[in-house]
mmCIF file of C-alpha atoms and ligand atoms in Angstrom:
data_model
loop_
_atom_site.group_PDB
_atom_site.id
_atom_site.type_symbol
_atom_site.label_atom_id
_atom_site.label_comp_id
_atom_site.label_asym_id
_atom_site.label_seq_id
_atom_site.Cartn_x
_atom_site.Cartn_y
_atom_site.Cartn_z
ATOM 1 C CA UNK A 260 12.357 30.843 0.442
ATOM 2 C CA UNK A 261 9.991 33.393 -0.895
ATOM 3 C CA UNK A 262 8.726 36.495 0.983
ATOM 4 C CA UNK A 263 5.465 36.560 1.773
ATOM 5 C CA UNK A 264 5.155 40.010 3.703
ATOM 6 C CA UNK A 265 1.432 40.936 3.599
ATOM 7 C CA UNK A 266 -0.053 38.137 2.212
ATOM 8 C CA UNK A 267 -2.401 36.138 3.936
ATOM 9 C CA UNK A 268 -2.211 32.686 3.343
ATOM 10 C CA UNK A 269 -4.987 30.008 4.209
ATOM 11 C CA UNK A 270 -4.288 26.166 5.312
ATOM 12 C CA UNK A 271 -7.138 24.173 5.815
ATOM 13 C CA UNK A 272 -6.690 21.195 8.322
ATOM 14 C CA UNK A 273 -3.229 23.659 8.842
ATOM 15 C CA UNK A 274 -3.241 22.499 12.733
ATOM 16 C CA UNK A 275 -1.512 19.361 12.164
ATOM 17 C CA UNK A 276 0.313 16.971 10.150
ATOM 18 C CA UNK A 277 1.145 18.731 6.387
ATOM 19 C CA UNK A 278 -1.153 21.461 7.258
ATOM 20 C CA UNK A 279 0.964 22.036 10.154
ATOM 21 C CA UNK A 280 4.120 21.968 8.192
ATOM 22 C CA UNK A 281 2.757 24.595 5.426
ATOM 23 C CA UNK A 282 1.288 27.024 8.378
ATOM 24 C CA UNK A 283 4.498 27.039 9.616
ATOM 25 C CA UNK A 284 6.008 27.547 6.668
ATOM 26 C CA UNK A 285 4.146 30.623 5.610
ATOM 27 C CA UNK A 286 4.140 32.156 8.531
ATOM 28 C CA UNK A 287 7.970 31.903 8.705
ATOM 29 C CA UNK A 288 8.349 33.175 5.320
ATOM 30 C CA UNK A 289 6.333 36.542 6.228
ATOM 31 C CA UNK A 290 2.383 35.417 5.708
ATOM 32 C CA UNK A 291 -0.619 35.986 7.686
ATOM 33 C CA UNK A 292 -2.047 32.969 8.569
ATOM 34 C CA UNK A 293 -5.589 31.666 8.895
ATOM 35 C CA UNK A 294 -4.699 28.080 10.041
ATOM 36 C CA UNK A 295 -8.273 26.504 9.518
ATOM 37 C CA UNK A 296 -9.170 22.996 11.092
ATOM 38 C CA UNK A 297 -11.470 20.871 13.781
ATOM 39 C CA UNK A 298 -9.233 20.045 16.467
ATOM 40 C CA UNK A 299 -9.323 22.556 18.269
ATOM 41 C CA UNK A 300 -6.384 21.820 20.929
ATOM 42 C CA UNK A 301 -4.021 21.474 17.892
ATOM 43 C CA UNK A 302 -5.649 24.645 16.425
ATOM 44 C CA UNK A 303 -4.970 26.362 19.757
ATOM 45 C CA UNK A 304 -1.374 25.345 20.356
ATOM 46 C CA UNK A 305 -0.225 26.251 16.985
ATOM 47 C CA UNK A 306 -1.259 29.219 16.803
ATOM 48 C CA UNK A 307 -0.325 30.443 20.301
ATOM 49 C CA UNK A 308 3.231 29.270 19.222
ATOM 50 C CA UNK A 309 3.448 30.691 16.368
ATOM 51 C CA UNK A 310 2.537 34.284 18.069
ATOM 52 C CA UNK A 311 5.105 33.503 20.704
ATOM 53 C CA UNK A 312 7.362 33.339 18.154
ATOM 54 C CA UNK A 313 6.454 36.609 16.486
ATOM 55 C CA UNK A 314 4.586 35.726 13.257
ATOM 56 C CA UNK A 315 0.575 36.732 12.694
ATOM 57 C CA UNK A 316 -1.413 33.782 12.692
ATOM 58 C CA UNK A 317 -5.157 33.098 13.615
ATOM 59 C CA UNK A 318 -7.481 29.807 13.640
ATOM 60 C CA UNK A 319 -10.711 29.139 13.338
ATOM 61 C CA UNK A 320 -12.762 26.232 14.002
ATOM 62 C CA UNK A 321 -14.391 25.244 10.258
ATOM 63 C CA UNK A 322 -15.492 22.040 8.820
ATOM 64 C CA UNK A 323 -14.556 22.714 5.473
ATOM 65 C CA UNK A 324 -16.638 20.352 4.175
ATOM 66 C CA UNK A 325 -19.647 22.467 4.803
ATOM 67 C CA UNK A 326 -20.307 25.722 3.035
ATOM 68 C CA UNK A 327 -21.240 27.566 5.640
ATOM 69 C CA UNK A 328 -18.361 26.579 7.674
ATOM 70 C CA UNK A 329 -15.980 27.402 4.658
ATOM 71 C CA UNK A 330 -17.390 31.048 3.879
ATOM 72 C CA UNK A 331 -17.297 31.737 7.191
ATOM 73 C CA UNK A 332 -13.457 30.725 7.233
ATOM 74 C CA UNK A 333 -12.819 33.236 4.292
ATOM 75 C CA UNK A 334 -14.949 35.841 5.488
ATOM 76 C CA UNK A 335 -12.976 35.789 8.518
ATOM 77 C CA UNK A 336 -9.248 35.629 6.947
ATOM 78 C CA UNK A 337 -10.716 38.301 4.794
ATOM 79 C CA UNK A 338 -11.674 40.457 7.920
ATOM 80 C CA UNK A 339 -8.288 39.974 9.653
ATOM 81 C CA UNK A 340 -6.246 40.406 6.840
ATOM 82 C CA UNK A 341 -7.938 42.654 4.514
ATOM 83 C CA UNK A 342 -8.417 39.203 1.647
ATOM 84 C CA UNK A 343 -7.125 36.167 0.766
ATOM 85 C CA UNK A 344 -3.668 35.879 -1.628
ATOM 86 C CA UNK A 345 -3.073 32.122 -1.138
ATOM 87 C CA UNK A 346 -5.031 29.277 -0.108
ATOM 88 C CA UNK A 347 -4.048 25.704 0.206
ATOM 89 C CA UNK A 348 -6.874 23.132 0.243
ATOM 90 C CA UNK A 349 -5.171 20.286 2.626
ATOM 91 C CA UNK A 350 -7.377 18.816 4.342
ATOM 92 C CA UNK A 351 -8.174 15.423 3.779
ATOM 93 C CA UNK A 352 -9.146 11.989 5.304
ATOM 94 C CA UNK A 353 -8.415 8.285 5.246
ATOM 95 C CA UNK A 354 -10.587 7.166 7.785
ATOM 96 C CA UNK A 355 -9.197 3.730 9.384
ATOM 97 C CA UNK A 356 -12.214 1.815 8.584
ATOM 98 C CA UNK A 357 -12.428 2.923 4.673
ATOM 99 C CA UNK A 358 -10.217 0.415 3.288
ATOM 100 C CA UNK A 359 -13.023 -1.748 1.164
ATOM 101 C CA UNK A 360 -14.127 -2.322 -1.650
ATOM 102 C CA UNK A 361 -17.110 -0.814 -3.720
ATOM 103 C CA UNK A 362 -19.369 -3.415 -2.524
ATOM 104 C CA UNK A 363 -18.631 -2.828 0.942
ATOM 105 C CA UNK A 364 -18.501 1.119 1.205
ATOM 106 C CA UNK A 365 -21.753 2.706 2.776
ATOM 107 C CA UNK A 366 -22.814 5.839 1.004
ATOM 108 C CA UNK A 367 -21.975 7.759 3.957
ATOM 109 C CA UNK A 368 -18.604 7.005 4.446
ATOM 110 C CA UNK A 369 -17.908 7.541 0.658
ATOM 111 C CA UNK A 370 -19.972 11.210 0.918
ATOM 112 C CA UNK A 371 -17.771 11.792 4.186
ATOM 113 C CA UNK A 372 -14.557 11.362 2.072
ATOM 114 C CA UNK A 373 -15.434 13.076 -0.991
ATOM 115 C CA UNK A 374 -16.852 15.663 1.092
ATOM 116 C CA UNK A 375 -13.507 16.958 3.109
ATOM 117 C CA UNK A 376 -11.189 15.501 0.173
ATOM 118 C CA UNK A 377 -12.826 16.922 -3.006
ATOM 119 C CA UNK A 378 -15.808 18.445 -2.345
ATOM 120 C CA UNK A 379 -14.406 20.839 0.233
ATOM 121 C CA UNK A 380 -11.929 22.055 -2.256
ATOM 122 C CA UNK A 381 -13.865 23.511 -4.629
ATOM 123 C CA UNK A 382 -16.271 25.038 -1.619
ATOM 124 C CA UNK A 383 -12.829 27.029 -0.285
ATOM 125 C CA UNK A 384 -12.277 27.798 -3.940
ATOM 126 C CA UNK A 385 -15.207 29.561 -4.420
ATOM 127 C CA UNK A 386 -15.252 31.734 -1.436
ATOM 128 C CA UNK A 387 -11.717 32.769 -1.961
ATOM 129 C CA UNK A 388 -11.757 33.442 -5.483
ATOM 130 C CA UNK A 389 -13.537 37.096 -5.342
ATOM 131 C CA UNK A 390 -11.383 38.271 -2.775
ATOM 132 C CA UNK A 391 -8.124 37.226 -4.905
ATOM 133 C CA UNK A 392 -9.788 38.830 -8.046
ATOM 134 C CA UNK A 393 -10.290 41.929 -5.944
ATOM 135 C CA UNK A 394 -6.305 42.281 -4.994
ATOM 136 C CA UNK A 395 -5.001 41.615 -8.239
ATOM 137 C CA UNK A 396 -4.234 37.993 -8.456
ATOM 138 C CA UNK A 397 -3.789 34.414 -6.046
ATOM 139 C CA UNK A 398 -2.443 31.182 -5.865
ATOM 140 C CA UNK A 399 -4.778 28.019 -5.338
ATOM 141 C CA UNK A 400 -2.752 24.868 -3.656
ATOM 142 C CA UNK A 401 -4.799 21.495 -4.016
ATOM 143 C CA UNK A 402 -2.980 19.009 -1.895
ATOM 144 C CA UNK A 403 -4.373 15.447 -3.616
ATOM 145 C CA UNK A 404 -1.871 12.519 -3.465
ATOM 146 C CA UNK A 405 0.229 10.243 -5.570
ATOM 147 C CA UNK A 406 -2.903 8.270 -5.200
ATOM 148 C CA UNK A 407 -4.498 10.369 -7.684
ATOM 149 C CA UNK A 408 -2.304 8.902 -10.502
ATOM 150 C CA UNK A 409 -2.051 5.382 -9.351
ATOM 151 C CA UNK A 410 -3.970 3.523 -6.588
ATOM 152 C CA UNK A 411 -3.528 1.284 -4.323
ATOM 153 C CA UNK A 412 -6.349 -1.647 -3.555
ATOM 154 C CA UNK A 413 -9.136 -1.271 -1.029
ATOM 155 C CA UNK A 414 -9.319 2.745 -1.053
ATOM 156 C CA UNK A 415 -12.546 3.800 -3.942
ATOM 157 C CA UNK A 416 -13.223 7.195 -2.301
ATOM 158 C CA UNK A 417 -9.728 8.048 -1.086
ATOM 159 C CA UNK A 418 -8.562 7.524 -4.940
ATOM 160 C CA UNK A 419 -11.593 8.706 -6.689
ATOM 161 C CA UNK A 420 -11.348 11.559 -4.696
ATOM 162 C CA UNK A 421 -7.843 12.484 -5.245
ATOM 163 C CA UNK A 422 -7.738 12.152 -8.654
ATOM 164 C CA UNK A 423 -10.794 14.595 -8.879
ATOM 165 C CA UNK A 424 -8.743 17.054 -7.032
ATOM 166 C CA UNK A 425 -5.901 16.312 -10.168
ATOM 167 C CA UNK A 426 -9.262 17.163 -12.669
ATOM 168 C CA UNK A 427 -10.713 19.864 -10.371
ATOM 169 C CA UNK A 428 -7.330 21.302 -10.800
ATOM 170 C CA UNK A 429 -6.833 21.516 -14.354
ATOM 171 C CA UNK A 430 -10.070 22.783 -15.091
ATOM 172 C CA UNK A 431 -10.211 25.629 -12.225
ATOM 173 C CA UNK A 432 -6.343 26.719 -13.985
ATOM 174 C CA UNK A 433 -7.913 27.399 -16.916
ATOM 175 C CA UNK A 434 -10.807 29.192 -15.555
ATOM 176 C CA UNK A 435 -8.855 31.629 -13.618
ATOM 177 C CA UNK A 436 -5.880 32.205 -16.023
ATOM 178 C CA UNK A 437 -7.031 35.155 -17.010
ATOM 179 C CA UNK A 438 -6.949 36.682 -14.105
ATOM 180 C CA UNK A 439 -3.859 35.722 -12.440
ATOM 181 C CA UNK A 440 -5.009 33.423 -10.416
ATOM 182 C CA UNK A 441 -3.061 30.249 -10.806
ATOM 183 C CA UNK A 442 -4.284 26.746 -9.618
ATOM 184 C CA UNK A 443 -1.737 24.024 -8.794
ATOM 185 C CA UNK A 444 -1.641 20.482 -6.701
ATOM 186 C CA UNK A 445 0.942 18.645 -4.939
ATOM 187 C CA UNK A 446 1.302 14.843 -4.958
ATOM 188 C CA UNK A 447 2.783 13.901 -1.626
ATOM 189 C CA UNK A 448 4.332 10.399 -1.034
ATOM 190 C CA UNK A 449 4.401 8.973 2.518
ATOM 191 C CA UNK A 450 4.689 11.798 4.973
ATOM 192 C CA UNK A 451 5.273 11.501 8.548
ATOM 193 C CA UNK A 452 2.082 12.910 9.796
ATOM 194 C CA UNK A 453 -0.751 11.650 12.410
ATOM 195 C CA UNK A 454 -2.663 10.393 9.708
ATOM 196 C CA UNK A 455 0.357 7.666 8.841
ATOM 197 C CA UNK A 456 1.309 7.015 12.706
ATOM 198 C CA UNK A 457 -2.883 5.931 13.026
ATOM 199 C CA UNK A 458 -2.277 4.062 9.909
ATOM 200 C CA UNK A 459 1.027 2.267 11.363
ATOM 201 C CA UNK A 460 -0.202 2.172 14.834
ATOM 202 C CA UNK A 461 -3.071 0.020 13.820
ATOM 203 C CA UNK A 462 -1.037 -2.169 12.108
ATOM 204 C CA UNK A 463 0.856 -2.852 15.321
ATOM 205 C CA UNK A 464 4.434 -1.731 15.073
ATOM 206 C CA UNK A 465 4.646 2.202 14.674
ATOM 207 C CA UNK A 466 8.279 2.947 14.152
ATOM 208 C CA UNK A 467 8.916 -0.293 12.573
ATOM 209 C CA UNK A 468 6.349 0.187 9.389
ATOM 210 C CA UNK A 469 6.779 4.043 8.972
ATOM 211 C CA UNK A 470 10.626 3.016 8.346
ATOM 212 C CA UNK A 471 9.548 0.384 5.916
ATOM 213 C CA UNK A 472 7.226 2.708 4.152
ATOM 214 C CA UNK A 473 10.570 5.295 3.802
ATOM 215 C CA UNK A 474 12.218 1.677 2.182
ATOM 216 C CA UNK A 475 9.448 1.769 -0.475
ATOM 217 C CA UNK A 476 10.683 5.238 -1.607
ATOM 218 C CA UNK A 477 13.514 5.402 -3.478
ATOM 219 C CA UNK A 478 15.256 8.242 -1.281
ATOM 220 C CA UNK A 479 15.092 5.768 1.017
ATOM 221 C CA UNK A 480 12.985 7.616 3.895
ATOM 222 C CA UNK A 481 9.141 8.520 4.317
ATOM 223 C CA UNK A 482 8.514 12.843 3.802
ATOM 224 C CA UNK A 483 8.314 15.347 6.632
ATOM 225 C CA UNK A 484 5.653 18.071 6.418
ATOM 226 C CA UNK A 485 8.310 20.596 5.368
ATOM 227 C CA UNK A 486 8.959 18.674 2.103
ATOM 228 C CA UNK A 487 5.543 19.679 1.267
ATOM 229 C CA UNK A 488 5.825 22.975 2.870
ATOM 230 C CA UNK A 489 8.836 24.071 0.648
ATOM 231 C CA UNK A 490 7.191 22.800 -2.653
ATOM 232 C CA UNK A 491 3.958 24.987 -1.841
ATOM 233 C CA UNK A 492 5.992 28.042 -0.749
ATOM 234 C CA UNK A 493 7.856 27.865 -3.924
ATOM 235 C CA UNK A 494 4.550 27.050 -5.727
ATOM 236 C CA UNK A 495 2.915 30.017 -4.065
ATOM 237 C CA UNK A 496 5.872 32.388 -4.869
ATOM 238 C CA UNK A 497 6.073 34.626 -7.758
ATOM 239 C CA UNK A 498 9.440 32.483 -8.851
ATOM 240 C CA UNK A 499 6.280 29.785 -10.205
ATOM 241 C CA UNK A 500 4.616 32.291 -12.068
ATOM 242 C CA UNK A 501 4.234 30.321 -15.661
ATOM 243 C CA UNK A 502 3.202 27.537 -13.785
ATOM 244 C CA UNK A 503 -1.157 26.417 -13.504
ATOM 245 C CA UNK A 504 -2.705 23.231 -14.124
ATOM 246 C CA UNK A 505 0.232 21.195 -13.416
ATOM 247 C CA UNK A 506 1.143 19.205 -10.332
ATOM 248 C CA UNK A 507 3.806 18.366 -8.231
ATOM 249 C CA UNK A 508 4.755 14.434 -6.844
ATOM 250 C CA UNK A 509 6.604 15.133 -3.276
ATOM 251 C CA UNK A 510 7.459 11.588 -2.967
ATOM 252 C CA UNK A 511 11.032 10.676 -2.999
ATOM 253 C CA UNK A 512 10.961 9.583 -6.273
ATOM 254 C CA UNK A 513 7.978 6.933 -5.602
ATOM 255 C CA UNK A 514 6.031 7.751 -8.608
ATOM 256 C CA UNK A 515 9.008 7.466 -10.895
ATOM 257 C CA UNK A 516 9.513 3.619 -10.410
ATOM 258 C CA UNK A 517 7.872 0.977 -12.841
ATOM 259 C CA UNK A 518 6.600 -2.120 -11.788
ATOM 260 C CA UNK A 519 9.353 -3.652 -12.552
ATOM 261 C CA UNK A 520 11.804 -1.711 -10.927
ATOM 262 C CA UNK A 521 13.141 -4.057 -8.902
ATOM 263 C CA UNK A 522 13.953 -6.416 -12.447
ATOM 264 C CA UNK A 523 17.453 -6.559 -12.772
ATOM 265 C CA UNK A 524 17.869 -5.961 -16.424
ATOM 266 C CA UNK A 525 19.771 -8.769 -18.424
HETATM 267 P P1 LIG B 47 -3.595 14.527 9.268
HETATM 268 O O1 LIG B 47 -2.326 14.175 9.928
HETATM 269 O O2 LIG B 47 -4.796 13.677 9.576
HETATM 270 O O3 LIG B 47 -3.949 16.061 9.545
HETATM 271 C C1 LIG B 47 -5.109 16.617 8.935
HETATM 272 C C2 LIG B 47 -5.666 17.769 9.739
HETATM 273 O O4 LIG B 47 -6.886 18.185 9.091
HETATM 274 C C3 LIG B 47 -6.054 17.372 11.160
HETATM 275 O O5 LIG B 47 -5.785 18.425 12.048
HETATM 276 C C4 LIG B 47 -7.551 17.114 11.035
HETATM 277 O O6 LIG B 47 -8.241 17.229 12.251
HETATM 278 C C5 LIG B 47 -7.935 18.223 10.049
HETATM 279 N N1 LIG B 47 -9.223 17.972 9.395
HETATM 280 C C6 LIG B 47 -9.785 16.756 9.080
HETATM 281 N N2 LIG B 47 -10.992 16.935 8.546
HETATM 282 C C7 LIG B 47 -11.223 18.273 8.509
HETATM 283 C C8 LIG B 47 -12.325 19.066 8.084
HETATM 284 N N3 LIG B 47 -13.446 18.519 7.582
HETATM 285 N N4 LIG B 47 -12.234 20.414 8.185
HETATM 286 C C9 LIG B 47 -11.120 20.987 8.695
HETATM 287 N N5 LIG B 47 -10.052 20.288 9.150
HETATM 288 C C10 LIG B 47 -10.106 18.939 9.051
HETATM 289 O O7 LIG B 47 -3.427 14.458 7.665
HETATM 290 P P2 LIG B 47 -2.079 14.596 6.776
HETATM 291 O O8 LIG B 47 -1.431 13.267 6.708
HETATM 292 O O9 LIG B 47 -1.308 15.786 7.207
HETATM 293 O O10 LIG B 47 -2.738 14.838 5.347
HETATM 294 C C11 LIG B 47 -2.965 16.151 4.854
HETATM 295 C C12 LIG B 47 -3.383 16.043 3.386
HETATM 296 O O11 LIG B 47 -2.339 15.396 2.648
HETATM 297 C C13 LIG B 47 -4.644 15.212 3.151
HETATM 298 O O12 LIG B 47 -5.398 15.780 2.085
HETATM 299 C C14 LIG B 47 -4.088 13.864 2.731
HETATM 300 O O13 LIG B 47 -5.001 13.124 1.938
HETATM 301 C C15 LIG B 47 -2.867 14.297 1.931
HETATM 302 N N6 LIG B 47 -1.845 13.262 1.806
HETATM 303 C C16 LIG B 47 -1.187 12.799 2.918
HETATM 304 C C17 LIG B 47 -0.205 11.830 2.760
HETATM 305 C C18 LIG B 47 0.578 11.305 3.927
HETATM 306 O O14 LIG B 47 1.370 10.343 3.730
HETATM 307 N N7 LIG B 47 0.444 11.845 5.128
HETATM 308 C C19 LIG B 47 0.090 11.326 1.488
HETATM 309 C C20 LIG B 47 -0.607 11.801 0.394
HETATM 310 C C21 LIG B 47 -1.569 12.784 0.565
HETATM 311 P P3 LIG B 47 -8.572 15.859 13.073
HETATM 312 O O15 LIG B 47 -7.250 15.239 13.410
HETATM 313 O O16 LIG B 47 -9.338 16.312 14.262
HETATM 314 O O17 LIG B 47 -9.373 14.986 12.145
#
């Protein structure tokens, strides 16, 4: 879907899990890829594969949660592939310990959370906006979460900061209209990622609770990263070009159901 012949496309956290899925997924479709992320083995792997397979792909080691980390990402997507036409913000955490309340979240795990999930966002944003002005045109993906409409209890900096991705959205659309930049998000459901199998794992029975998570959503199964991947490549193509400030839920029709969907109606 799409062709994406000399564009370069950057994926933060694009070494595993969804990231993985939309690297991948660019790079198949023609892109240049600056897969951007902290593990560095995953990084390394991907990237190596993806070369052995005969698509352009690079990777470099970033905390996009830190300016200088995230300029430094752009500046070097920029020097490899002459700018920057796409760039999906992905990364994001739910860090194991995080589910609390208000009361019982410390200040620094709530800065560590809006930090990669929101704040690091609009720090990628920044640096890659000039160099899509400068070619014409780009497409901003903000991966937030079906968690940014609705939440679920326990999670105040995982929500807060997905639906300020959803806000950071909609306001960075109509900022960049004008100049053909467009700014959209995708709500994912459950996808089968390492983030989930932690998640499971902890819980004690892997397998047994990712397939009980796919029950919850009305296709019947949990997503794979390619779900997302094929949303953002369609998002990213010119096919989506009346489309800014709007997202898209990923979710196997999870976000559709009311509370009461499992009523039988009389
Ligand atoms: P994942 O499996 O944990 O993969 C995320 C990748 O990002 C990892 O390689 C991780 O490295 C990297 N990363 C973490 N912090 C980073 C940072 N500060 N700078 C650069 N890279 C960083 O996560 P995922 O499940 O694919 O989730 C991807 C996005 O989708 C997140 O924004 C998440 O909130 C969102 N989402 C996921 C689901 C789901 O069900 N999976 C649902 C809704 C929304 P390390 O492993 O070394 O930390």
């Amino acid at each position: 879907m799409g062709n994406f012949n000399g564009r370069s496309v950057v994926v933060t956290g694009g070494a595993q899990g969804i990231g993985r899925g939309l690297s991948e997924g660019f790079a198949r479709a023609g892109a240049s890829v600056t897969i951007v992320d902290i593990d560095k083995a995953s990084a390394n792997q991907l990237t190596e594969t993806l070369r052995d397979d005969g698509f352009t792909a690079q990777w470099v080691f970033a905390d996009v949660s830190r300016a200088a980390d995230a300029e430094r990402a752009i500046t070097s997507a920029i020097a490899a592939y002459g700018g920057v036409d796409v760039l999906v913000n992905n990364a994001g955490i739910q860090p194991m310990g995080s589910y609390v309340n208000v009361e019982a979240e410390t200040e620094e795990g709530w800065d560590r959370i809006i930090g990669v999930n929101l704040k690091a966002h609009f720090l990628m944003s920044k640096y890659a906006i000039p160099s899509m002005r400068e070619r014409g045109g780009g497409v901003v993906i903000n991966i937030a979460s079906v968690q940014g409409l609705q939440s679920q209890p326990l999670v105040p900096a995982y929500a807060a900061s997905k639906g300020g991705v959803l806000s950071l959205t909609r306001n960075m659309a109509l900022d960049y209209a004008s100049e053909n930049i467009r700014v959209v998000a995708i709500n994912p459901g459950t996808i089968d990622t390492p983030m989930v199998r932690t998640q499971a794992l902890a819980a004690g029975n892997e397998d047994e609770l990712v397939e009980q998570w796919g029950g919850l959503h009305p296709i019947g199964r949990v997503g794979q990263p390619s779900d997302i991947a094929n949303a953002a490549l369609f998002l990213a193509s010119d096919q989506a070009s009346f489309i800014t400030g709007e997202h898209l839920c990923v979710d196997g029709g999870f976000m559709a159901q009311g509370a009461w969907a499992s009523e039988t109606a009389d």
